[in-house]
Short mmCIF file of C-alpha atoms and ligand atoms in Angstrom, two decimals:
data_model
loop_
_atom_site.label_atom_id
_atom_site.label_comp_id
_atom_site.label_asym_id
_atom_site.label_seq_id
_atom_site.Cartn_x
_atom_site.Cartn_y
_atom_site.Cartn_z
CA MET A 1 -168.93 89.46 151.95
CA ALA A 2 -168.13 92.70 150.32
CA LYS A 3 -165.01 94.25 151.78
CA THR A 4 -165.59 97.78 153.73
CA LYS A 5 -164.21 100.45 151.89
CA THR A 6 -162.90 103.48 153.77
CA ALA A 7 -161.30 106.75 152.75
CA PHE A 8 -160.01 109.66 154.61
CA PHE A 9 -161.70 112.97 154.53
CA CYS A 10 -160.56 116.40 155.37
CA GLN A 11 -163.01 117.67 157.89
CA ASN A 12 -162.38 121.30 156.83
CA CYS A 13 -162.50 121.26 153.15
CA GLY A 14 -163.99 117.80 152.35
CA VAL A 15 -161.24 116.60 150.20
CA GLN A 16 -160.94 112.90 149.98
CA SER A 17 -157.62 110.87 150.27
CA PRO A 18 -157.12 107.17 150.09
CA LYS A 19 -154.54 107.35 153.10
CA TRP A 20 -154.01 109.45 155.97
CA VAL A 21 -152.23 112.72 155.44
CA GLY A 22 -151.08 115.07 158.21
CA LYS A 23 -151.42 118.35 156.09
CA CYS A 24 -154.54 118.69 153.74
CA PRO A 25 -153.01 119.18 150.29
CA SER A 26 -156.14 121.35 149.27
CA CYS A 27 -156.73 123.71 152.03
CA GLY A 28 -153.40 123.40 154.08
CA GLU A 29 -154.84 122.63 157.41
CA TRP A 30 -152.91 120.38 159.72
CA ASN A 31 -154.51 117.06 161.39
CA THR A 32 -157.67 117.24 159.78
CA PHE A 33 -158.07 113.72 158.13
CA VAL A 34 -160.49 111.51 159.59
CA GLU A 35 -161.29 107.93 158.19
CA GLU A 36 -164.90 107.40 157.17
CA VAL A 37 -166.40 104.28 155.60
CA VAL A 38 -167.74 104.78 151.87
CA LYS A 39 -170.13 101.95 150.96
CA SER A 40 -170.22 101.51 147.34
CA VAL A 41 -173.67 100.00 147.06
CA GLU A 42 -176.09 102.13 144.96
CA ALA A 43 -179.08 103.03 146.98
CA PRO A 44 -181.75 104.90 145.32
CA GLY A 45 -180.99 108.77 145.69
CA TRP A 46 -183.14 111.31 143.86
CA LYS A 47 -184.16 110.47 140.68
CA GLU A 48 -186.96 112.14 138.78
CA ASN A 49 -187.99 109.14 136.94
CA ASP A 50 -187.15 106.88 139.59
CA GLY A 51 -184.26 104.71 138.12
CA LEU A 52 -185.53 104.53 134.47
CA GLY A 53 -182.61 105.93 133.31
CA ARG A 54 -180.87 109.25 132.80
CA ALA A 55 -182.68 112.28 131.05
CA SER A 56 -180.53 112.80 127.93
CA THR A 57 -178.42 115.93 127.98
CA LYS A 58 -177.44 117.88 124.96
CA ALA A 59 -175.56 121.13 124.35
CA ARG A 60 -177.49 124.11 123.16
CA LEU A 61 -176.73 127.26 121.46
CA ILE A 62 -176.87 130.20 123.67
CA GLN A 63 -179.21 132.03 121.43
CA GLU A 64 -181.67 129.34 121.60
CA ILE A 65 -181.93 129.28 125.34
CA GLU A 66 -185.00 131.14 126.43
CA ILE A 67 -185.24 132.93 129.70
CA GLU A 68 -188.34 132.29 131.50
CA ALA A 69 -189.54 135.31 133.60
CA GLU A 70 -187.69 134.73 136.87
CA GLN A 71 -190.45 133.43 139.40
CA ARG A 72 -189.96 134.32 142.98
CA ILE A 73 -192.00 133.18 145.71
CA ASP A 74 -193.04 135.92 148.15
CA THR A 75 -192.07 134.77 151.73
CA LEU A 76 -194.48 137.55 153.26
CA ASP A 77 -191.38 138.44 155.33
CA GLN A 78 -189.62 141.64 154.21
CA GLU A 79 -186.39 141.19 155.71
CA LEU A 80 -185.96 137.46 154.40
CA ASN A 81 -187.23 138.65 151.01
CA ARG A 82 -184.48 141.18 150.86
CA VAL A 83 -181.79 139.04 151.95
CA LEU A 84 -182.79 136.51 149.35
CA GLY A 85 -182.68 139.30 146.75
CA GLY A 86 -186.51 139.55 146.25
CA GLY A 87 -188.05 136.37 147.41
CA ILE A 88 -187.51 132.50 147.04
CA VAL A 89 -186.01 131.56 143.47
CA SER A 90 -187.50 128.23 142.16
CA GLY A 91 -185.04 125.39 142.31
CA SER A 92 -182.78 127.18 144.32
CA LEU A 93 -180.84 125.67 147.19
CA VAL A 94 -180.19 127.93 150.42
CA LEU A 95 -178.09 127.17 153.29
CA ILE A 96 -179.01 128.87 156.69
CA GLY A 97 -176.20 128.53 159.06
CA GLY A 98 -176.06 129.68 162.65
CA GLU A 99 -175.03 128.81 166.21
CA PRO A 100 -177.30 126.51 168.18
CA GLY A 101 -180.12 128.21 169.76
CA ILE A 102 -180.16 131.49 167.65
CA GLY A 103 -183.40 130.90 166.08
CA LYS A 104 -182.78 129.03 162.77
CA SER A 105 -185.63 126.63 163.29
CA THR A 106 -187.94 129.21 164.49
CA LEU A 107 -187.25 131.40 161.63
CA LEU A 108 -187.78 128.52 158.98
CA LEU A 109 -190.85 127.32 160.87
CA GLN A 110 -192.44 130.85 160.97
CA ILE A 111 -191.79 131.22 157.28
CA ALA A 112 -193.22 127.85 156.52
CA LEU A 113 -196.48 128.69 158.42
CA GLN A 114 -197.01 132.06 156.66
CA LEU A 115 -196.23 131.06 153.28
CA HIS A 116 -199.21 131.27 150.94
CA ILE A 117 -198.60 128.21 148.83
CA ASP A 118 -199.80 124.52 149.22
CA ASN A 119 -197.58 121.52 149.94
CA VAL A 120 -194.75 122.86 152.27
CA LEU A 121 -192.78 120.21 153.77
CA TYR A 122 -190.61 120.56 156.74
CA ILE A 123 -188.48 117.87 157.56
CA SER A 124 -187.01 118.01 161.09
CA GLY A 125 -184.18 115.53 162.30
CA GLU A 126 -183.96 117.30 165.54
CA GLU A 127 -187.26 117.59 167.15
CA SER A 128 -190.30 115.55 167.49
CA GLU A 129 -193.67 116.34 165.80
CA GLN A 130 -194.81 117.61 169.21
CA GLN A 131 -192.11 119.89 169.86
CA ILE A 132 -192.43 121.68 166.38
CA LYS A 133 -196.20 121.77 167.00
CA MET A 134 -195.63 123.44 170.25
CA ARG A 135 -193.40 125.95 168.74
CA ALA A 136 -195.70 126.58 166.04
CA ARG A 137 -198.42 127.34 168.66
CA ARG A 138 -196.00 129.74 170.22
CA ILE A 139 -195.55 131.55 167.12
CA GLY A 140 -199.23 131.58 166.71
CA HIS A 141 -199.66 131.40 162.99
CA GLN A 142 -202.14 128.85 161.47
CA SER A 143 -201.23 127.13 158.13
CA GLU A 144 -203.57 124.56 156.20
CA SER A 145 -200.70 123.58 153.99
CA LEU A 146 -197.74 122.79 156.00
CA TYR A 147 -196.63 119.25 156.56
CA ILE A 148 -194.17 117.97 159.14
CA LEU A 149 -191.94 114.90 158.86
CA THR A 150 -189.39 113.82 161.28
CA GLU A 151 -187.08 111.52 159.49
CA THR A 152 -183.44 111.48 159.02
CA ASN A 153 -182.85 108.83 156.32
CA LEU A 154 -182.56 110.40 152.98
CA GLU A 155 -183.83 107.61 151.04
CA LEU A 156 -187.11 107.52 153.20
CA ILE A 157 -187.46 111.31 152.82
CA PHE A 158 -187.37 111.06 149.07
CA ASP A 159 -190.05 108.31 149.15
CA GLN A 160 -192.37 110.63 151.09
CA VAL A 161 -191.25 113.50 148.70
CA ARG A 162 -192.24 111.66 145.62
CA GLN A 163 -195.50 110.95 146.72
CA MET A 164 -196.24 114.35 148.20
CA ARG A 165 -194.53 116.54 145.62
CA PRO A 166 -193.92 119.38 148.05
CA ASN A 167 -193.64 123.03 146.67
CA ILE A 168 -191.06 124.13 149.03
CA LEU A 169 -188.88 121.77 151.15
CA ILE A 170 -187.19 122.51 154.42
CA VAL A 171 -184.50 120.37 156.02
CA ASP A 172 -183.80 120.86 159.70
CA SER A 173 -180.56 120.13 159.79
CA ILE A 174 -178.40 118.96 157.07
CA GLN A 175 -176.00 117.58 159.73
CA THR A 176 -178.78 115.10 160.85
CA LEU A 177 -179.44 113.48 157.56
CA PHE A 178 -177.78 110.34 156.46
CA THR A 179 -177.94 108.30 153.39
CA ASP A 180 -177.58 104.49 152.86
CA LYS A 181 -174.98 105.25 150.17
CA VAL A 182 -172.47 106.15 152.71
CA GLU A 183 -171.75 104.26 155.69
CA ALA A 184 -170.27 107.08 157.72
CA ALA A 185 -172.13 108.55 160.86
CA ALA A 186 -174.55 111.21 160.20
CA GLY A 187 -172.89 114.78 160.17
CA SER A 188 -169.53 113.32 159.06
CA VAL A 189 -168.05 115.07 155.83
CA SER A 190 -168.97 112.34 153.46
CA GLN A 191 -172.67 112.26 154.80
CA VAL A 192 -173.14 115.84 154.78
CA ARG A 193 -171.63 116.13 151.05
CA GLN A 194 -173.62 113.26 149.80
CA CYS A 195 -176.87 114.38 151.19
CA ALA A 196 -176.44 117.93 150.17
CA GLY A 197 -175.46 116.67 146.67
CA GLU A 198 -178.71 114.57 146.44
CA LEU A 199 -180.79 117.33 147.56
CA MET A 200 -179.45 119.85 145.15
CA LYS A 201 -180.22 117.24 142.43
CA TYR A 202 -183.66 117.11 143.55
CA ALA A 203 -183.85 121.14 143.82
CA LYS A 204 -182.55 121.37 140.27
CA SER A 205 -184.47 118.69 138.61
CA THR A 206 -187.76 119.50 140.01
CA ASN A 207 -187.48 123.30 140.24
CA THR A 208 -188.38 122.94 143.97
CA PRO A 209 -186.70 125.50 146.59
CA VAL A 210 -184.85 123.82 149.33
CA PHE A 211 -183.80 125.32 152.50
CA LEU A 212 -181.16 123.56 154.43
CA ILE A 213 -180.34 124.40 157.98
CA GLY A 214 -176.57 124.02 158.92
CA HIS A 215 -174.82 124.22 162.28
CA ILE A 216 -171.79 126.35 162.90
CA THR A 217 -168.72 125.12 164.50
CA LYS A 218 -167.23 126.78 167.39
CA GLU A 219 -164.90 128.79 165.12
CA GLY A 220 -167.82 130.30 163.32
CA SER A 221 -167.60 128.21 160.02
CA LEU A 222 -170.43 126.12 158.95
CA ALA A 223 -169.87 122.59 160.23
CA GLY A 224 -169.20 120.01 157.49
CA PRO A 225 -167.09 120.73 154.49
CA LYS A 226 -166.65 124.13 152.87
CA ILE A 227 -167.80 122.12 149.82
CA LEU A 228 -171.48 122.65 151.01
CA GLU A 229 -170.95 126.23 150.66
CA HIS A 230 -169.85 125.90 147.09
CA MET A 231 -172.64 123.48 146.24
CA VAL A 232 -175.61 125.78 147.18
CA ASP A 233 -176.88 128.97 145.40
CA THR A 234 -177.25 131.17 148.60
CA VAL A 235 -175.68 130.78 152.05
CA ILE A 236 -177.32 132.95 154.71
CA GLN A 237 -175.94 133.50 158.12
CA PHE A 238 -178.09 133.94 161.13
CA GLU A 239 -176.28 135.67 163.91
CA GLY A 240 -176.60 137.78 166.91
CA ASP A 241 -175.53 137.96 170.58
CA ARG A 242 -177.51 135.09 172.24
CA HIS A 243 -178.00 137.23 175.32
CA LEU A 244 -179.53 140.12 173.12
CA SER A 245 -182.69 139.72 171.39
CA TYR A 246 -181.56 141.06 168.12
CA ARG A 247 -181.03 138.51 165.30
CA ILE A 248 -179.26 139.40 161.98
CA LEU A 249 -179.59 137.53 158.70
CA ARG A 250 -176.61 138.13 156.40
CA THR A 251 -176.04 136.73 152.83
CA THR A 252 -172.51 135.60 152.23
CA LYS A 253 -173.17 134.10 148.94
CA ASN A 254 -176.13 134.64 146.64
CA ARG A 255 -176.26 133.59 142.84
CA PHE A 256 -179.67 135.33 142.73
CA GLY A 257 -178.98 138.84 144.44
CA SER A 258 -176.73 140.88 146.41
CA THR A 259 -174.61 139.80 149.25
CA SER A 260 -174.63 143.10 151.04
CA GLU A 261 -178.18 142.64 152.24
CA LEU A 262 -179.07 142.58 155.76
CA GLY A 263 -182.11 141.49 157.57
CA ILE A 264 -182.95 142.25 161.16
CA TYR A 265 -185.34 140.70 163.53
CA GLU A 266 -186.08 140.79 166.94
CA MET A 267 -186.63 137.27 169.04
CA LEU A 268 -189.72 137.76 171.03
CA HIS A 269 -191.86 135.32 173.24
CA ASN A 270 -194.10 134.68 170.14
CA GLY A 271 -191.44 134.09 167.43
CA LEU A 272 -189.21 136.63 165.50
CA ARG A 273 -190.38 140.26 164.78
CA GLN A 274 -189.13 141.98 161.67
CA VAL A 275 -187.27 145.23 162.49
CA SER A 276 -187.98 147.57 159.65
CA ASN A 277 -186.33 150.53 161.25
CA PRO A 278 -183.23 149.35 162.81
CA SER A 279 -181.72 152.47 163.41
CA GLU A 280 -184.19 153.28 166.18
CA ILE A 281 -183.31 150.37 168.31
CA LEU A 282 -179.62 150.53 167.57
CA ILE A 283 -179.34 153.89 169.19
CA SER A 284 -182.33 154.39 171.54
CA GLN A 285 -180.58 152.94 174.75
CA ARG A 286 -178.36 156.17 174.93
CA GLU A 287 -177.86 157.98 178.14
CA GLU A 288 -177.11 161.42 177.66
CA GLY A 289 -173.53 162.90 178.70
CA LEU A 290 -171.69 159.75 178.50
CA SER A 291 -168.27 159.81 177.15
CA GLY A 292 -166.82 157.26 174.40
CA ILE A 293 -169.95 157.20 172.41
CA ALA A 294 -170.42 158.26 168.78
CA ILE A 295 -172.76 157.65 166.13
CA GLY A 296 -171.86 156.69 162.66
CA ALA A 297 -174.04 156.70 159.63
CA THR A 298 -173.37 153.44 157.78
CA LEU A 299 -174.90 151.52 154.87
CA GLU A 300 -175.47 147.74 154.84
CA GLY A 301 -176.59 146.72 151.31
CA ASN A 302 -178.85 149.50 150.22
CA ARG A 303 -180.06 150.41 153.79
CA PRO A 304 -178.83 153.22 155.74
CA LEU A 305 -178.23 152.46 159.42
CA LEU A 306 -177.31 154.61 162.15
CA ILE A 307 -175.13 152.79 164.82
CA GLU A 308 -173.56 153.65 168.04
CA VAL A 309 -169.92 153.11 168.45
CA GLN A 310 -168.85 152.95 172.09
CA SER A 311 -165.12 153.02 173.25
CA LEU A 312 -163.39 152.74 176.67
CA VAL A 313 -159.90 154.11 176.92
CA SER A 314 -158.13 153.45 179.99
CA THR A 315 -154.48 153.35 181.37
CA ALA A 316 -152.98 150.02 180.64
CA ALA A 317 -152.24 147.82 183.65
CA TYR A 318 -148.69 146.45 183.71
CA GLY A 319 -147.69 148.90 180.98
CA THR A 320 -148.65 146.52 178.02
CA SER A 321 -151.58 147.82 176.47
CA GLN A 322 -154.68 145.74 174.95
CA ARG A 323 -156.79 146.53 171.95
CA SER A 324 -160.07 144.79 171.79
CA CYS A 325 -162.86 145.13 169.22
CA THR A 326 -166.42 143.87 168.84
CA GLY A 327 -168.15 144.18 165.54
CA PHE A 328 -165.26 146.12 164.00
CA ASP A 329 -161.93 145.20 162.29
CA ALA A 330 -159.08 145.13 164.76
CA LYS A 331 -156.64 146.10 162.22
CA ARG A 332 -158.43 149.15 161.25
CA LEU A 333 -158.91 150.21 164.86
CA ASN A 334 -155.08 149.93 165.24
CA MET A 335 -154.63 151.88 162.00
CA LEU A 336 -156.90 154.78 163.46
CA LEU A 337 -155.29 154.62 166.79
CA ALA A 338 -151.86 155.07 164.83
CA VAL A 339 -153.43 158.06 163.04
CA LEU A 340 -154.66 159.73 165.91
CA GLU A 341 -151.25 159.37 167.88
CA LYS A 342 -149.35 160.65 164.94
CA ARG A 343 -151.53 163.12 163.33
CA GLY A 344 -153.44 164.27 166.27
CA GLY A 345 -150.85 163.96 168.94
CA TYR A 346 -153.17 161.90 171.20
CA ARG A 347 -150.96 159.64 173.39
CA LEU A 348 -152.77 156.18 172.97
CA GLY A 349 -149.61 153.94 172.97
CA MET A 350 -149.88 153.20 176.78
CA MET A 351 -153.60 153.05 176.87
CA ASP A 352 -155.99 150.04 176.66
CA VAL A 353 -158.55 150.56 173.94
CA PHE A 354 -161.78 148.71 173.84
CA LEU A 355 -164.30 149.40 171.09
CA ASN A 356 -167.84 147.84 170.63
CA ILE A 357 -170.36 148.21 168.00
CA ALA A 358 -173.94 148.26 169.80
CA GLY A 359 -176.53 145.64 169.12
CA GLY A 360 -174.02 142.96 168.03
CA LEU A 361 -173.67 144.36 164.47
CA ARG A 362 -170.36 143.80 162.62
CA ILE A 363 -169.57 146.91 160.55
CA ASP A 364 -166.82 146.93 157.75
CA ASP A 365 -168.00 150.02 156.04
CA PRO A 366 -165.13 152.63 156.27
CA ALA A 367 -167.50 155.41 156.67
CA ILE A 368 -167.70 154.78 160.51
CA ASP A 369 -164.04 155.48 160.71
CA LEU A 370 -164.60 159.06 162.00
CA ALA A 371 -167.20 157.84 164.51
CA VAL A 372 -164.76 155.27 165.70
CA ALA A 373 -161.87 158.05 165.93
CA VAL A 374 -164.20 160.43 167.80
CA SER A 375 -165.52 157.88 170.17
CA VAL A 376 -162.14 156.94 171.12
CA ILE A 377 -161.08 160.60 171.64
CA SER A 378 -164.18 161.35 173.48
CA SER A 379 -163.35 158.53 176.09
CA LEU A 380 -159.72 159.51 176.30
CA GLU A 381 -160.45 163.02 176.98
CA GLU A 382 -163.68 162.28 178.98
CA VAL A 383 -165.69 164.70 176.98
CA SER A 384 -169.22 163.54 175.71
CA ILE A 385 -170.37 164.33 172.22
CA HIS A 386 -173.83 165.87 171.79
CA ASN A 387 -176.41 163.30 171.10
CA LYS A 388 -177.71 165.12 167.97
CA ILE A 389 -174.33 164.71 166.12
CA CYS A 390 -173.54 161.76 163.79
CA PHE A 391 -170.58 161.13 161.50
CA ALA A 392 -169.98 159.58 158.06
CA ALA A 393 -166.36 159.85 156.77
CA GLU A 394 -163.59 157.80 156.22
CA ILE A 395 -159.96 158.61 157.70
CA GLY A 396 -156.79 158.34 155.49
CA LEU A 397 -153.47 157.65 156.73
CA GLY A 398 -152.40 161.15 156.54
CA GLY A 399 -155.29 162.37 158.90
CA GLU A 400 -157.38 163.29 156.15
CA ILE A 401 -161.15 163.17 156.14
CA ARG A 402 -162.25 161.15 152.93
CA ALA A 403 -165.37 160.96 150.89
CA VAL A 404 -167.66 158.16 151.22
CA ASN A 405 -170.16 156.68 148.76
CA ARG A 406 -173.83 157.50 148.81
CA ILE A 407 -173.76 160.26 151.10
CA GLU A 408 -177.25 161.73 150.41
CA ASN A 409 -178.78 158.50 151.75
CA ARG A 410 -176.77 158.78 154.81
CA ILE A 411 -177.64 162.25 155.51
CA MET A 412 -181.31 161.69 154.87
CA GLU A 413 -181.41 158.78 157.28
CA ALA A 414 -179.82 160.73 160.06
CA GLU A 415 -182.36 163.58 159.35
CA LYS A 416 -185.21 161.24 159.45
CA LEU A 417 -184.09 160.07 162.96
CA GLY A 418 -183.92 163.61 164.23
CA PHE A 419 -180.06 164.24 164.20
CA GLU A 420 -179.23 167.81 163.95
CA HIS A 421 -175.65 167.83 162.69
CA ILE A 422 -173.85 165.44 160.54
CA TYR A 423 -170.01 165.58 160.00
CA ILE A 424 -168.70 164.51 156.43
CA SER A 425 -165.66 165.12 154.42
CA SER A 426 -165.43 168.44 152.42
CA TYR A 427 -164.81 166.29 149.28
CA ASN A 428 -168.35 164.79 149.89
CA LEU A 429 -169.82 168.30 149.37
CA LYS A 430 -170.02 168.62 145.74
CA GLY A 431 -172.77 166.05 145.24
CA ILE A 432 -175.19 167.36 147.80
CA ASN A 433 -177.57 170.15 148.03
CA LYS A 434 -177.30 171.45 151.67
CA SER A 435 -180.24 173.65 151.65
CA ARG A 436 -182.55 170.46 150.85
CA HIS A 437 -181.69 169.17 154.39
CA ASN A 438 -183.15 170.08 157.72
CA ILE A 439 -179.91 168.74 159.10
CA GLU A 440 -176.74 170.92 159.48
CA VAL A 441 -174.07 169.32 157.15
CA LYS A 442 -170.63 170.15 158.53
CA SER A 443 -167.66 169.45 156.21
CA TYR A 444 -163.94 168.89 157.23
CA ALA A 445 -160.88 168.15 155.38
CA ARG A 446 -158.63 167.04 158.34
CA LEU A 447 -159.29 164.98 161.43
CA ASP A 448 -157.72 167.32 163.86
CA GLN A 449 -160.08 170.13 162.72
CA VAL A 450 -163.18 167.78 163.82
CA LEU A 451 -161.45 166.87 166.95
CA SER A 452 -160.77 170.48 168.11
CA SER A 453 -164.15 171.47 167.14
CA LEU A 454 -165.79 168.87 169.31
CA ILE A 455 -163.45 168.57 172.14
CA SER A 456 -161.64 171.57 173.34
P1 LIG B 501 -184.37 127.75 167.84
O1 LIG B 501 -184.92 128.12 166.62
O2 LIG B 501 -184.49 126.52 168.39
O3 LIG B 501 -182.56 127.79 167.41
P2 LIG B 501 -181.66 126.98 166.43
O4 LIG B 501 -182.72 126.02 165.47
O5 LIG B 501 -181.08 127.86 165.70
O6 LIG B 501 -180.84 126.02 167.33
O7 LIG B 501 -184.24 128.77 168.74
C1 LIG B 501 -184.49 128.47 169.99
C2 LIG B 501 -184.56 129.76 170.98
O8 LIG B 501 -185.28 130.77 170.62
C3 LIG B 501 -184.67 129.23 172.26
O9 LIG B 501 -183.69 129.70 173.25
C4 LIG B 501 -185.91 129.88 172.76
C5 LIG B 501 -186.03 131.16 171.80
N1 LIG B 501 -187.47 131.36 171.38
C6 LIG B 501 -188.13 132.41 171.64
O10 LIG B 501 -187.51 133.54 172.53
N2 LIG B 501 -189.29 132.95 171.16
C7 LIG B 501 -190.01 131.88 170.56
O11 LIG B 501 -191.20 132.29 170.04
C8 LIG B 501 -189.42 130.89 170.23
C9 LIG B 501 -190.13 129.84 169.29
C10 LIG B 501 -188.24 130.34 170.53
MG1 LIG B 502 -183.09 124.02 165.54
#
């Protein structure tokens, strides 16, 4: 009888080691090695010619390589198209990650139902055919070309794929698949890596786009090895607060497009609705006269977005102040608080400061600095900011108001949404023609000038 072979795998980065080690030599994490069985028998994985030998490989001169016109499949979903960089690229492997229950299966089933191409195969290892059918009925689209397969064994899946030759393959989820090549349990590092590797070979050799759904661990990273993220062409995160209905699709890696694009959806009782004008919902629930609220004009990818920054400043209990941030970088908040203290003379050291970006968004655009600073002072002084004012500027350590990129887009979006005043840096004035806009553009060079004009 063949001896079972085992190896140790780092659960964080996927590195393999013949013996147990306490600290991973690759990623430096402690206590992440787990023993998994590696069976060396060759089970048939994906082979285009099904085991009749390898296709020969040969180096080619770069001049001789012809670029075929890049073919993209339109998903008929503007948000997903944008996030993918203009549609689905043939032969691409796309990983969609997100917490359980966020709507990954719903999104991909909805896309699969509305695609205008034949032979779409949706493989589910998580739900039964009936459950998927019920969900499809709920979403309400009809499709003549969508096939469902509930199977988790990769070899059996490939048998079906060879017969069916799907034009798009969707796998829900990569953590439920297992291959006979590896004896470890489904979802273990070696299984995930092996299955994803086979699916990648399949995608590349047949030019079929493959979507993989991946689970996210409590810490927010994709479950399974980091190596999964290196393998695939595109990594998309589906995120949002489960208690709110907005969902955000964000690219963290894209070999075929920008990583700064964002797709926004609303989860309704009948599937996901595309939100094409997000600013409207992000700032619509505003009550007049509340202190601690300021609107920032930010950009996500190419898309201008007006977002609501909320702060609450209160006296620290027991003398130790807390700072807490949702949707904004905590270090950046600390820096802004220090600038306000030092350059504006506001006593924030003994105050608790809570900051929240409304709608569950995470913003790392420095152009919302001014909105953050204004909202903090608005809460501290209990003075509300007029709801037709918005802000687009970065703040420097000297308390200076700095210019931001693409200011025209921000101004135009604010104008479109009916804002009457936008506060920007004087250094941004050069590039813009004030008379073209119906919104009053106010420019400042220093933070204290902005604050004294608003709060006095
Ligand atoms: P699901 O797609 O199963 O999440 P995931 O695959 O990421 O785990 O999402 C399920 C949630 O979405 C569930 O709580 C029900 C809700 N939902 C709706 O609100 N409306 C709908 O039309 C559908 C299909 C699901
Ligand atoms: Mg699911």
